[in-house]
Structures are given as C-alpha cells and as structure tokens.
XYZ file of C-alpha atoms in Angstrom:
366
model
C -15.262 62.156 45.535
C -16.909 61.387 48.890
C -18.794 58.089 49.173
C -21.549 59.777 51.156
C -22.908 63.198 51.790
C -24.104 65.010 54.835
C -27.824 65.377 54.978
C -29.217 68.827 55.632
C -32.518 67.514 57.007
C -33.520 68.819 60.391
C -34.997 66.862 63.238
C -38.753 67.213 63.515
C -40.258 67.291 67.009
C -41.986 64.079 67.933
C -45.194 65.907 68.704
C -45.542 67.001 65.119
C -44.959 63.538 63.554
C -47.934 61.997 61.779
C -49.667 59.043 63.543
C -50.945 55.795 62.043
C -53.735 54.146 63.922
C -54.659 50.533 63.102
C -55.986 47.520 65.037
C -55.930 49.403 68.306
C -52.240 50.342 68.059
C -50.646 53.770 67.464
C -47.485 53.992 65.281
C -45.335 57.059 64.744
C -43.254 57.716 61.677
C -39.506 57.520 62.307
C -37.503 60.743 62.341
C -34.914 61.321 59.629
C -31.671 61.684 61.471
C -28.910 63.869 59.959
C -25.979 61.922 58.527
C -22.441 62.628 59.529
C -19.221 61.275 57.865
C -18.530 59.100 60.883
C -21.995 57.618 60.916
C -22.128 56.804 57.229
C -22.710 53.079 56.466
C -20.795 52.517 53.257
C -21.809 49.770 50.810
C -25.002 49.018 52.744
C -28.180 48.031 50.933
C -30.363 47.932 54.061
C -33.370 50.287 53.974
C -35.024 51.798 57.001
C -38.746 51.323 57.131
C -40.667 54.622 57.319
C -42.558 53.473 60.415
C -42.689 50.666 62.940
C -45.027 48.035 61.656
C -45.402 46.058 64.901
C -45.939 47.416 68.318
C -43.344 46.740 70.991
C -45.732 44.534 72.910
C -46.407 42.289 69.923
C -42.695 42.133 69.164
C -41.974 40.886 72.641
C -44.685 38.196 72.311
C -43.279 36.767 69.105
C -39.620 37.308 69.816
C -37.771 33.933 69.931
C -40.986 32.043 69.148
C -41.351 32.450 65.402
C -43.228 29.607 63.816
C -43.457 28.912 60.047
C -46.823 29.460 58.445
C -48.699 26.178 58.392
C -51.582 25.658 55.927
C -53.500 22.526 54.896
C -52.025 20.806 51.816
C -52.272 17.587 49.884
C -49.305 15.133 50.037
C -47.061 15.207 46.957
C -47.131 11.404 46.957
C -50.450 10.006 48.242
C -49.762 6.950 50.376
C -51.018 3.536 49.197
C -53.878 2.127 51.315
C -52.787 -0.788 53.468
C -55.204 -3.359 54.930
C -54.916 -4.738 58.459
C -54.089 -8.188 57.062
C -51.333 -6.878 54.822
C -49.659 -5.078 57.678
C -50.026 -7.987 60.067
C -48.449 -10.319 57.526
C -45.196 -8.372 57.604
C -42.359 -10.630 58.875
C -38.750 -10.259 59.817
C -36.612 -11.396 56.819
C -33.050 -11.422 55.774
C -31.400 -11.680 52.366
C -28.215 -13.824 52.385
C -25.074 -12.255 50.878
C -24.219 -13.545 47.422
C -21.187 -11.466 46.378
C -18.660 -9.014 47.674
C -21.002 -6.086 47.167
C -23.637 -7.670 49.407
C -20.984 -8.488 52.016
C -19.680 -4.882 52.078
C -23.247 -3.556 52.442
C -24.172 -5.979 55.214
C -20.914 -5.324 57.092
C -21.501 -1.540 56.984
C -25.052 -1.982 58.341
C -23.825 -4.234 61.166
C -21.089 -1.781 62.113
C -23.650 1.127 62.237
C -26.161 -0.917 64.189
C -23.540 -2.042 66.701
C -22.285 1.470 67.186
C -25.726 2.996 67.656
C -26.903 0.226 69.997
C -23.767 0.560 72.077
C -24.107 4.317 72.332
C -27.766 4.061 73.471
C -27.357 0.949 75.599
C -29.868 -0.985 73.495
C -29.485 -4.692 72.642
C -31.701 -7.195 70.936
C -31.679 -10.952 70.944
C -30.195 -12.585 67.872
C -32.953 -15.212 67.784
C -35.518 -12.445 67.552
C -33.550 -10.738 64.820
C -33.554 -13.989 62.822
C -37.263 -14.426 63.387
C -36.777 -17.631 65.463
C -38.122 -16.282 68.725
C -41.175 -14.342 69.816
C -40.241 -10.618 70.196
C -42.704 -10.257 73.147
C -40.869 -12.931 75.137
C -37.257 -13.143 73.930
C -35.019 -15.713 75.576
C -32.955 -12.934 77.175
C -34.206 -9.451 77.988
C -31.032 -7.380 77.823
C -32.455 -3.893 78.023
C -35.851 -2.615 78.984
C -37.071 0.116 76.653
C -39.423 2.882 77.725
C -41.705 5.064 75.617
C -39.172 7.895 75.746
C -36.281 5.677 74.742
C -38.247 4.264 71.871
C -39.211 7.771 70.601
C -35.634 8.995 70.813
C -34.562 5.995 68.811
C -37.306 6.449 66.275
C -36.585 10.173 65.766
C -32.851 9.668 65.341
C -33.168 6.758 62.946
C -35.834 8.444 60.839
C -33.762 11.633 60.588
C -31.054 9.566 58.926
C -33.318 7.216 56.998
C -34.528 10.015 54.763
C -31.039 10.658 53.370
C -30.374 7.696 51.006
C -33.449 8.162 48.845
C -32.760 11.897 48.371
C -29.076 11.363 47.562
C -29.816 8.589 45.070
C -32.546 10.559 43.381
C -30.348 13.669 43.190
C -27.420 11.839 41.570
C -29.656 9.973 39.125
C -31.375 13.179 38.225
C -28.037 14.881 37.464
C -26.931 11.755 35.556
C -30.017 11.876 33.440
C -29.403 15.518 32.620
C -25.729 14.928 31.701
C -26.475 11.816 29.557
C -29.569 13.480 27.996
C -31.643 10.355 28.451
C -34.450 8.910 30.566
C -33.953 7.440 33.968
C -36.647 4.707 33.613
C -38.533 5.767 36.716
C -35.936 5.357 39.505
C -35.930 9.025 40.521
C -39.586 9.089 41.429
C -39.445 6.036 43.643
C -36.348 7.225 45.455
C -37.829 10.709 46.079
C -41.030 9.087 47.357
C -38.982 6.933 49.749
C -37.211 10.007 51.130
C -40.563 11.792 51.497
C -42.101 8.815 53.277
C -39.211 8.610 55.756
C -39.553 12.336 56.476
C -43.237 11.863 57.183
C -42.238 9.219 59.746
C -40.031 11.752 61.418
C -42.645 14.533 61.390
C -45.134 12.149 62.937
C -42.852 11.150 65.809
C -41.986 14.827 66.446
C -45.644 15.320 67.348
C -45.026 12.933 70.237
C -41.658 14.243 71.484
C -39.553 17.351 71.073
C -35.805 16.526 71.016
C -33.451 18.502 73.176
C -30.385 20.441 72.071
C -28.044 17.562 72.522
C -30.015 15.183 70.266
C -30.429 17.967 67.704
C -26.619 18.379 67.699
C -26.168 14.601 67.290
C -28.638 14.555 64.332
C -26.805 17.453 62.721
C -23.451 15.626 62.966
C -24.834 12.269 61.945
C -26.607 13.698 58.917
C -23.517 15.536 57.743
C -21.314 12.455 57.943
C -23.889 10.082 56.511
C -24.902 12.332 53.636
C -21.366 12.829 52.414
C -20.437 9.159 52.945
C -23.496 7.894 51.076
C -22.948 10.495 48.311
C -19.466 9.279 47.641
C -20.432 5.630 47.927
C -23.308 6.034 45.430
C -20.899 7.584 42.923
C -18.677 4.486 43.302
C -21.279 1.681 43.504
C -25.050 2.423 43.370
C -25.794 -1.283 43.587
C -23.931 -1.598 46.907
C -25.765 1.447 48.260
C -29.179 0.055 47.428
C -28.210 -3.273 49.071
C -27.021 -1.299 52.063
C -30.414 0.380 52.360
C -32.183 -2.950 51.942
C -30.249 -4.397 54.878
C -30.797 -1.211 56.822
C -34.527 -1.544 56.322
C -34.326 -5.159 57.556
C -33.037 -3.718 60.835
C -35.858 -1.123 60.843
C -38.436 -3.886 60.540
C -36.841 -5.642 63.521
C -36.871 -2.435 65.536
C -40.571 -1.659 64.933
C -41.578 -5.329 65.400
C -39.991 -5.262 68.856
C -41.717 -1.975 69.712
C -45.083 -3.398 68.724
C -44.333 -6.550 70.716
C -43.602 -4.378 73.773
C -47.003 -2.736 73.426
C -48.778 -6.080 73.101
C -46.916 -7.434 76.106
C -48.010 -4.467 78.186
C -44.507 -3.152 78.663
C -45.506 0.378 77.477
C -48.976 0.867 79.052
C -49.020 4.631 78.164
C -49.172 3.676 74.499
C -52.134 1.307 74.753
C -54.678 4.074 74.182
C -52.432 6.866 72.944
C -54.136 8.300 69.825
C -52.134 8.601 66.606
C -51.330 12.245 65.625
C -53.545 13.938 63.071
C -50.683 14.177 60.609
C -50.423 10.352 60.633
C -54.139 9.814 60.281
C -54.307 12.085 57.244
C -51.153 10.760 55.567
C -51.859 7.065 56.001
C -55.620 7.451 55.697
C -55.991 5.657 59.038
C -59.229 4.726 60.600
C -60.829 6.880 63.287
C -59.637 6.151 66.762
C -56.183 4.877 65.466
C -53.715 4.380 68.296
C -49.917 4.339 68.663
C -49.841 0.640 67.908
C -51.633 1.269 64.616
C -49.126 3.962 63.755
C -46.170 1.660 64.386
C -47.908 -1.039 62.222
C -48.090 1.447 59.345
C -44.480 2.573 59.782
C -43.227 -0.984 59.944
C -45.125 -1.780 56.716
C -43.459 1.204 55.027
C -40.008 0.022 56.142
C -40.785 -3.486 54.836
C -41.704 -1.987 51.503
C -38.446 -0.010 51.414
C -36.656 -3.242 52.167
C -38.223 -4.947 49.159
C -37.721 -1.940 46.866
C -34.025 -1.466 47.647
C -33.160 -5.154 47.472
C -34.929 -5.221 44.069
C -33.100 -2.181 42.752
C -29.803 -3.715 43.880
C -30.600 -6.766 41.769
C -30.960 -4.740 38.581
C -28.554 -3.285 36.073
C -28.225 0.249 37.413
C -27.813 1.979 34.059
C -30.484 0.437 31.818
C -33.074 -1.540 33.717
C -36.521 0.084 34.352
C -38.015 0.615 37.772
C -40.365 -2.365 38.124
C -42.530 -0.634 40.758
C -43.791 1.909 38.194
C -44.349 -0.349 35.198
C -47.896 -1.021 34.080
C -48.136 -4.758 33.320
C -50.413 -6.505 30.911
C -51.115 -9.344 33.285
C -54.156 -10.319 35.389
C -54.518 -8.533 38.713
C -53.931 -11.774 40.621
C -50.470 -12.392 39.147
C -47.715 -11.485 41.658
C -45.569 -8.580 40.502
C -43.757 -5.547 41.935
C -46.300 -2.956 43.105
C -46.191 0.208 45.204
C -48.563 -1.170 47.823
C -48.559 -4.408 49.833
C -50.787 -6.481 47.530
C -47.702 -8.509 46.601
C -44.473 -8.509 48.577
C -41.110 -10.214 48.335
C -38.942 -9.231 51.318
C -35.639 -10.229 49.757
C -36.363 -8.409 46.519
C -37.409 -9.401 42.993
C -34.656 -10.978 40.860
C -33.657 -9.288 37.576
C -34.886 -12.217 35.505
C -38.355 -11.925 37.023
C -38.464 -8.182 36.400
C -37.366 -8.414 32.807
C -39.841 -11.204 32.062
C -42.733 -9.206 33.486
C -41.451 -5.998 31.840
C -41.717 -7.678 28.407
C -45.518 -7.545 28.910
C -45.540 -3.900 29.766
C -48.057 -1.348 28.394
C -46.221 1.776 29.553
C -42.635 2.381 30.603
C -41.824 4.888 33.379
C -39.881 8.027 32.526
C-alpha cells in the first residue's frame, strides 16, 4: 500500500484567490499544489498554514531580531530592605580552615581565583584581601581596572555564581522526594540565592552586552562548573557549602575594590551613572541611585551569601533546620540568623548557637 497518494487538485489562478485585508496589508491564500510521489514528505507532521500571516516587509524587519515578550512582574523572592549603614558596615572577612573539608574547599577556591585572575590579567594585593590595607590605596597597584574590565569580570562571575544554589536546591529537592520527608527549609534559601545571583547578572547585562567570545567562555565554564559541583555535592554537601562561603569571601573583596576605585576617582564615568531600572525595582533603591549604590547592594548580597553558606556548612546536612527561616521566640534585639542584614556573622553561625536558638522556635521551616 502506498504511503501517500497523488492529489487530483488543480492549480487555481492567482487572480481568483480570495484576499484577506487587515491592518493595511493584503494577504493571499496559498495555492494547493498537486502532490507527486517524488515530492511526498513521508512521516512529516508539519502543516502548511492556509495563508501568510505576516507580510514580507514585517518578516524582514523582525528576522534575526526576535525578542522575548517582556511584561511587568513581581519578584518571586522580594528582596530584604537594606539600610545605608548596614551596607557600609560590610567588611572583608575570612574563616580559617578547621578540618580537611575546609582545606579542600579553600584550596579549590584559590585555584579557581588564580586561574581566572591569570587569564584576565587581574591581580589584587594580599594585604587588601586580608583587610589590612585600604583598597583605594593599596601598597602595590598591579593592574589598573577600567569600567569595561570590571563589567566583564562581574558578568562572567555572576553567570557562574548562580549555579551552586540551583544545584544544591535541585539535589536536596530530589532527596526529599526519595526519602519522603521534609527538607527543613534548605531548598527555599538555596533557590533564593540562585535567583539573587541571576538578578545580579541581569542587572549588569543592562550596562554591557557580551560578545560572542565571552558568551562561548560562559557556556564552557557553566558546563564544567555545573557538572563538577553536581558530583561534588553528591559526595560532600558540607564541603560544597564551605566552598561557596569562601567563594563569596572573594566576591566581597572584588566588589569592595570596585567601590574603592569609584571613590578614588579611578572610574569617573561611574560617578553619576544611574543604576538600571531593574536594579531600582528589585532592591527597592532610592531615586537617583547610582552605580556605586548598585555595587553596594550587590556586595551586601554577596556578604549575606558568605554568611549563609558558612553557616550551612557548620550544620548536620541531613537533620538540622535552616536557621535563616526559623521564627524565634526571642526579643527582636537578640542576635540571630536572619534573611536581612539586621544581624550578621561573616564566618557563619556555629551549630551549637543554631540549635540553642532553634529550641525556642515557634515555627519550623518545611
């Protein structure tokens, strides 16, 4: 039996085809062409539209320049409100290694930092990294950064920084499904962290559009980093959270140096550069916010990620609750883990502190 048949339809002259007039354009219905055995497209599910919906002129205008539909929307995770004092109080900090897991995590971060700095020609003074020298006037100025170089660095780093939270949340989500039990609130915080890092990236993309080479580098780096972090999280979640904590320490250093460059007048084009609208809406920034204000908010976020991941690395991965989502029965002035910057502990909260405060809980996270 033949897979297709020969149509007996005849070709209708174009002059007799019906016309469709709309929005100032004229469209003609397509002719039904006769099928032949040689022209038959077997196993095809594609359907031919009865008429051309867009004019050729409009098709040329949009060809190769298709943009996704963009509509106003509310953020899935509203950002905590930061005060100027809270953000200005952010300091460079480092958690000393205490066991082999910490040492592995710190070594991995140092290798990644060294590789990326060497590839981009960027260096920073060790005294600045340790918080023992003023970032605006370091003892040695190895490499002068420009606004373009800073933005390239920000975009690349933020494109990678959004990976750990998503990987950790995904694996913990699947673990919760397999074990048929609660996750105690870790998933939400990790997803929120990934979302926050992506908002950093989207904000910087409003200031610079990467070229094809950088896009290729991001593609390769994300593929390698995602799979490496995925396997590492399966082996030791604690080490992975410590790794992210140390990585965020480096991020705080990076943004501190960028802010110092602005204050020192080394990037004059950023002095009055307004923050993008996406940043003003997300961080609920004041009117007239500038690039320096934006970097201050981003640095504060990275400092919070530093605290969160160092804290999670201090906990028992299987059983301990997420202390940043617990509702505590303590006075508001008592220091405790919170989502905002009211109380901070750069090197993370110890497990004993968390369990002591959790004993006064009113509601446990899911």
